[in-house]
Amino acid sequence: MKKLLLVTLLAILPILSFAKAPDCDSWPMNMSEVWLKNAGIVDIKNLDESKTKITLLASEKKAKDLYTQIYHFIFYDKKGNSYEIITNSDASYEECSMSDVDVYLISKLISDIYKQEKK
């Protein structure tokens, strides 16, 4: 009986102890798209937003209602090229843009280059 109680507590307590972070992927995503455009990597109008993959990698509470969030985005353009971005920014429940967004391009896969190399 004690083991069952211990297993139940271990299963439930982590769920209760983690506060849900704000859902703020739009601000770093938009800033990433602008960064890609300003860097001359890809124009926003050439991105296929329906294929964009978004993953919240980490969210750390810094103060009352202030979180540092790390996102991983994979953008795809209409030619099939992909652009992987990691972002770092601060957010709260009231405002997603509590800080600037640090944008890091970690991978750029241009499908046309690989097609030409195979020939």
PDB file of C-alpha atoms in Angstrom:
ATOM      1  CA  MET A   1       0.000   0.000   0.000  1.00  0.00           C
ATOM      2  CA  LYS A   2       2.853   2.398   0.815  1.00  0.00           C
ATOM      3  CA  LYS A   3       4.446   1.728  -2.571  1.00  0.00           C
ATOM      4  CA  LEU A   4       1.200   2.535  -4.366  1.00  0.00           C
ATOM      5  CA  LEU A   5       0.875   5.796  -2.437  1.00  0.00           C
ATOM      6  CA  LEU A   6       4.507   6.695  -3.180  1.00  0.00           C
ATOM      7  CA  VAL A   7       4.110   5.955  -6.911  1.00  0.00           C
ATOM      8  CA  THR A   8       0.902   8.001  -7.042  1.00  0.00           C
ATOM      9  CA  LEU A   9       2.551  10.963  -5.295  1.00  0.00           C
ATOM     10  CA  LEU A  10       5.576  10.790  -7.580  1.00  0.00           C
ATOM     11  CA  ALA A  11       3.278  10.801 -10.601  1.00  0.00           C
ATOM     12  CA  ILE A  12       1.088  13.699  -9.458  1.00  0.00           C
ATOM     13  CA  LEU A  13       3.504  16.074  -7.705  1.00  0.00           C
ATOM     14  CA  PRO A  14       5.563  17.028 -10.783  1.00  0.00           C
ATOM     15  CA  ILE A  15       2.376  17.997 -12.605  1.00  0.00           C
ATOM     16  CA  LEU A  16       1.316  20.239  -9.733  1.00  0.00           C
ATOM     17  CA  SER A  17       4.718  21.847  -9.225  1.00  0.00           C
ATOM     18  CA  PHE A  18       5.270  23.214 -12.737  1.00  0.00           C
ATOM     19  CA  ALA A  19       3.600  26.486 -13.598  1.00  0.00           C
ATOM     20  CA  LYS A  20       2.466  26.805 -17.165  1.00  0.00           C
ATOM     21  CA  ALA A  21       4.509  29.334 -19.098  1.00  0.00           C
ATOM     22  CA  PRO A  22       2.848  31.896 -21.379  1.00  0.00           C
ATOM     23  CA  ASP A  23       2.106  30.737 -24.923  1.00  0.00           C
ATOM     24  CA  CYS A  24       4.230  33.311 -26.737  1.00  0.00           C
ATOM     25  CA  ASP A  25       5.624  31.725 -29.890  1.00  0.00           C
ATOM     26  CA  SER A  26       4.245  34.407 -32.241  1.00  0.00           C
ATOM     27  CA  TRP A  27       6.617  37.205 -31.137  1.00  0.00           C
ATOM     28  CA  PRO A  28       9.881  35.257 -31.593  1.00  0.00           C
ATOM     29  CA  MET A  29       8.530  33.643 -34.770  1.00  0.00           C
ATOM     30  CA  ASN A  30       7.713  37.018 -36.349  1.00  0.00           C
ATOM     31  CA  MET A  31      11.083  38.457 -35.309  1.00  0.00           C
ATOM     32  CA  SER A  32      12.830  35.394 -36.795  1.00  0.00           C
ATOM     33  CA  GLU A  33      11.073  35.906 -40.114  1.00  0.00           C
ATOM     34  CA  VAL A  34      12.074  39.574 -40.148  1.00  0.00           C
ATOM     35  CA  TRP A  35      15.658  38.611 -39.275  1.00  0.00           C
ATOM     36  CA  LEU A  36      15.766  36.066 -42.139  1.00  0.00           C
ATOM     37  CA  LYS A  37      14.528  38.763 -44.530  1.00  0.00           C
ATOM     38  CA  ASN A  38      16.882  41.496 -43.260  1.00  0.00           C
ATOM     39  CA  ALA A  39      19.861  39.115 -43.431  1.00  0.00           C
ATOM     40  CA  GLY A  40      19.025  38.434 -47.093  1.00  0.00           C
ATOM     41  CA  ILE A  41      18.493  34.729 -46.458  1.00  0.00           C
ATOM     42  CA  VAL A  42      14.854  34.392 -47.524  1.00  0.00           C
ATOM     43  CA  ASP A  43      11.956  36.767 -48.109  1.00  0.00           C
ATOM     44  CA  ILE A  44       9.008  36.359 -45.764  1.00  0.00           C
ATOM     45  CA  LYS A  45       6.571  36.116 -48.686  1.00  0.00           C
ATOM     46  CA  ASN A  46       8.461  33.013 -49.895  1.00  0.00           C
ATOM     47  CA  LEU A  47       7.961  31.141 -46.601  1.00  0.00           C
ATOM     48  CA  ASP A  48       5.264  28.483 -46.345  1.00  0.00           C
ATOM     49  CA  GLU A  49       3.912  29.228 -42.856  1.00  0.00           C
ATOM     50  CA  SER A  50       1.648  26.167 -42.885  1.00  0.00           C
ATOM     51  CA  LYS A  51       4.760  23.954 -42.707  1.00  0.00           C
ATOM     52  CA  THR A  52       6.495  25.890 -39.902  1.00  0.00           C
ATOM     53  CA  LYS A  53       7.433  23.689 -36.934  1.00  0.00           C
ATOM     54  CA  ILE A  54       7.523  25.294 -33.491  1.00  0.00           C
ATOM     55  CA  THR A  55       9.004  23.748 -30.347  1.00  0.00           C
ATOM     56  CA  LEU A  56       9.328  25.391 -26.959  1.00  0.00           C
ATOM     57  CA  LEU A  57      12.698  24.083 -25.751  1.00  0.00           C
ATOM     58  CA  ALA A  58      12.793  25.808 -22.364  1.00  0.00           C
ATOM     59  CA  SER A  59      10.893  28.283 -20.257  1.00  0.00           C
ATOM     60  CA  GLU A  60      12.362  29.620 -17.029  1.00  0.00           C
ATOM     61  CA  LYS A  61      10.536  31.840 -14.589  1.00  0.00           C
ATOM     62  CA  LYS A  62      12.744  34.878 -13.844  1.00  0.00           C
ATOM     63  CA  ALA A  63      10.376  36.958 -11.747  1.00  0.00           C
ATOM     64  CA  LYS A  64       6.684  37.245 -11.045  1.00  0.00           C
ATOM     65  CA  ASP A  65       5.009  36.788 -14.448  1.00  0.00           C
ATOM     66  CA  LEU A  66       8.301  37.043 -16.362  1.00  0.00           C
ATOM     67  CA  TYR A  67       9.725  34.070 -18.236  1.00  0.00           C
ATOM     68  CA  THR A  68      12.760  33.541 -20.440  1.00  0.00           C
ATOM     69  CA  GLN A  69      11.720  31.308 -23.343  1.00  0.00           C
ATOM     70  CA  ILE A  70      13.845  29.378 -25.820  1.00  0.00           C
ATOM     71  CA  TYR A  71      12.104  28.320 -29.045  1.00  0.00           C
ATOM     72  CA  HIS A  72      13.203  26.159 -31.958  1.00  0.00           C
ATOM     73  CA  PHE A  73      11.610  27.034 -35.292  1.00  0.00           C
ATOM     74  CA  ILE A  74      11.946  25.262 -38.621  1.00  0.00           C
ATOM     75  CA  PHE A  75      10.774  27.437 -41.487  1.00  0.00           C
ATOM     76  CA  TYR A  76      10.210  26.070 -44.995  1.00  0.00           C
ATOM     77  CA  ASP A  77      10.069  28.097 -48.160  1.00  0.00           C
ATOM     78  CA  LYS A  78       7.954  27.293 -51.206  1.00  0.00           C
ATOM     79  CA  LYS A  79      10.948  25.618 -52.924  1.00  0.00           C
ATOM     80  CA  GLY A  80      11.395  23.091 -50.106  1.00  0.00           C
ATOM     81  CA  ASN A  81      14.390  24.772 -48.456  1.00  0.00           C
ATOM     82  CA  SER A  82      14.461  24.788 -44.654  1.00  0.00           C
ATOM     83  CA  TYR A  83      15.834  27.235 -42.104  1.00  0.00           C
ATOM     84  CA  GLU A  84      16.316  26.232 -38.463  1.00  0.00           C
ATOM     85  CA  ILE A  85      16.265  29.010 -35.897  1.00  0.00           C
ATOM     86  CA  ILE A  86      16.743  29.119 -32.122  1.00  0.00           C
ATOM     87  CA  THR A  87      15.365  32.178 -30.298  1.00  0.00           C
ATOM     88  CA  ASN A  88      15.765  33.569 -26.801  1.00  0.00           C
ATOM     89  CA  SER A  89      13.341  36.169 -25.423  1.00  0.00           C
ATOM     90  CA  ASP A  90      11.409  37.226 -22.337  1.00  0.00           C
ATOM     91  CA  ALA A  91       7.624  36.977 -22.104  1.00  0.00           C
ATOM     92  CA  SER A  92       4.798  37.388 -19.631  1.00  0.00           C
ATOM     93  CA  TYR A  93       1.121  36.489 -19.620  1.00  0.00           C
ATOM     94  CA  GLU A  94       0.205  40.086 -20.447  1.00  0.00           C
ATOM     95  CA  GLU A  95       2.899  40.825 -23.037  1.00  0.00           C
ATOM     96  CA  CYS A  96       4.901  38.436 -25.203  1.00  0.00           C
ATOM     97  CA  SER A  97       7.408  41.104 -26.233  1.00  0.00           C
ATOM     98  CA  MET A  98       8.983  41.813 -22.842  1.00  0.00           C
ATOM     99  CA  SER A  99      12.437  41.881 -24.477  1.00  0.00           C
ATOM    100  CA  ASP A 100      14.136  41.856 -27.826  1.00  0.00           C
ATOM    101  CA  VAL A 101      14.472  38.476 -29.495  1.00  0.00           C
ATOM    102  CA  ASP A 102      17.911  36.934 -29.929  1.00  0.00           C
ATOM    103  CA  VAL A 103      17.827  34.956 -33.198  1.00  0.00           C
ATOM    104  CA  TYR A 104      20.338  32.236 -34.090  1.00  0.00           C
ATOM    105  CA  LEU A 105      20.363  30.532 -37.472  1.00  0.00           C
ATOM    106  CA  ILE A 106      21.546  26.993 -36.753  1.00  0.00           C
ATOM    107  CA  SER A 107      20.870  25.294 -40.079  1.00  0.00           C
ATOM    108  CA  LYS A 108      20.035  26.234 -43.642  1.00  0.00           C
ATOM    109  CA  LEU A 109      19.250  23.392 -46.025  1.00  0.00           C
ATOM    110  CA  ILE A 110      18.932  24.446 -49.648  1.00  0.00           C
ATOM    111  CA  SER A 111      17.391  21.581 -51.581  1.00  0.00           C
ATOM    112  CA  ASP A 112      18.560  22.802 -55.023  1.00  0.00           C
ATOM    113  CA  ILE A 113      22.237  22.521 -53.998  1.00  0.00           C
ATOM    114  CA  TYR A 114      21.800  18.900 -52.980  1.00  0.00           C
ATOM    115  CA  LYS A 115      19.940  18.052 -56.167  1.00  0.00           C
ATOM    116  CA  GLN A 116      22.799  19.481 -58.247  1.00  0.00           C
ATOM    117  CA  GLU A 117      25.433  17.599 -56.229  1.00  0.00           C
ATOM    118  CA  LYS A 118      23.699  14.272 -56.931  1.00  0.00           C
ATOM    119  CA  LYS A 119      23.969  14.789 -60.721  1.00  0.00           C
TER     120      LYS A 119
END
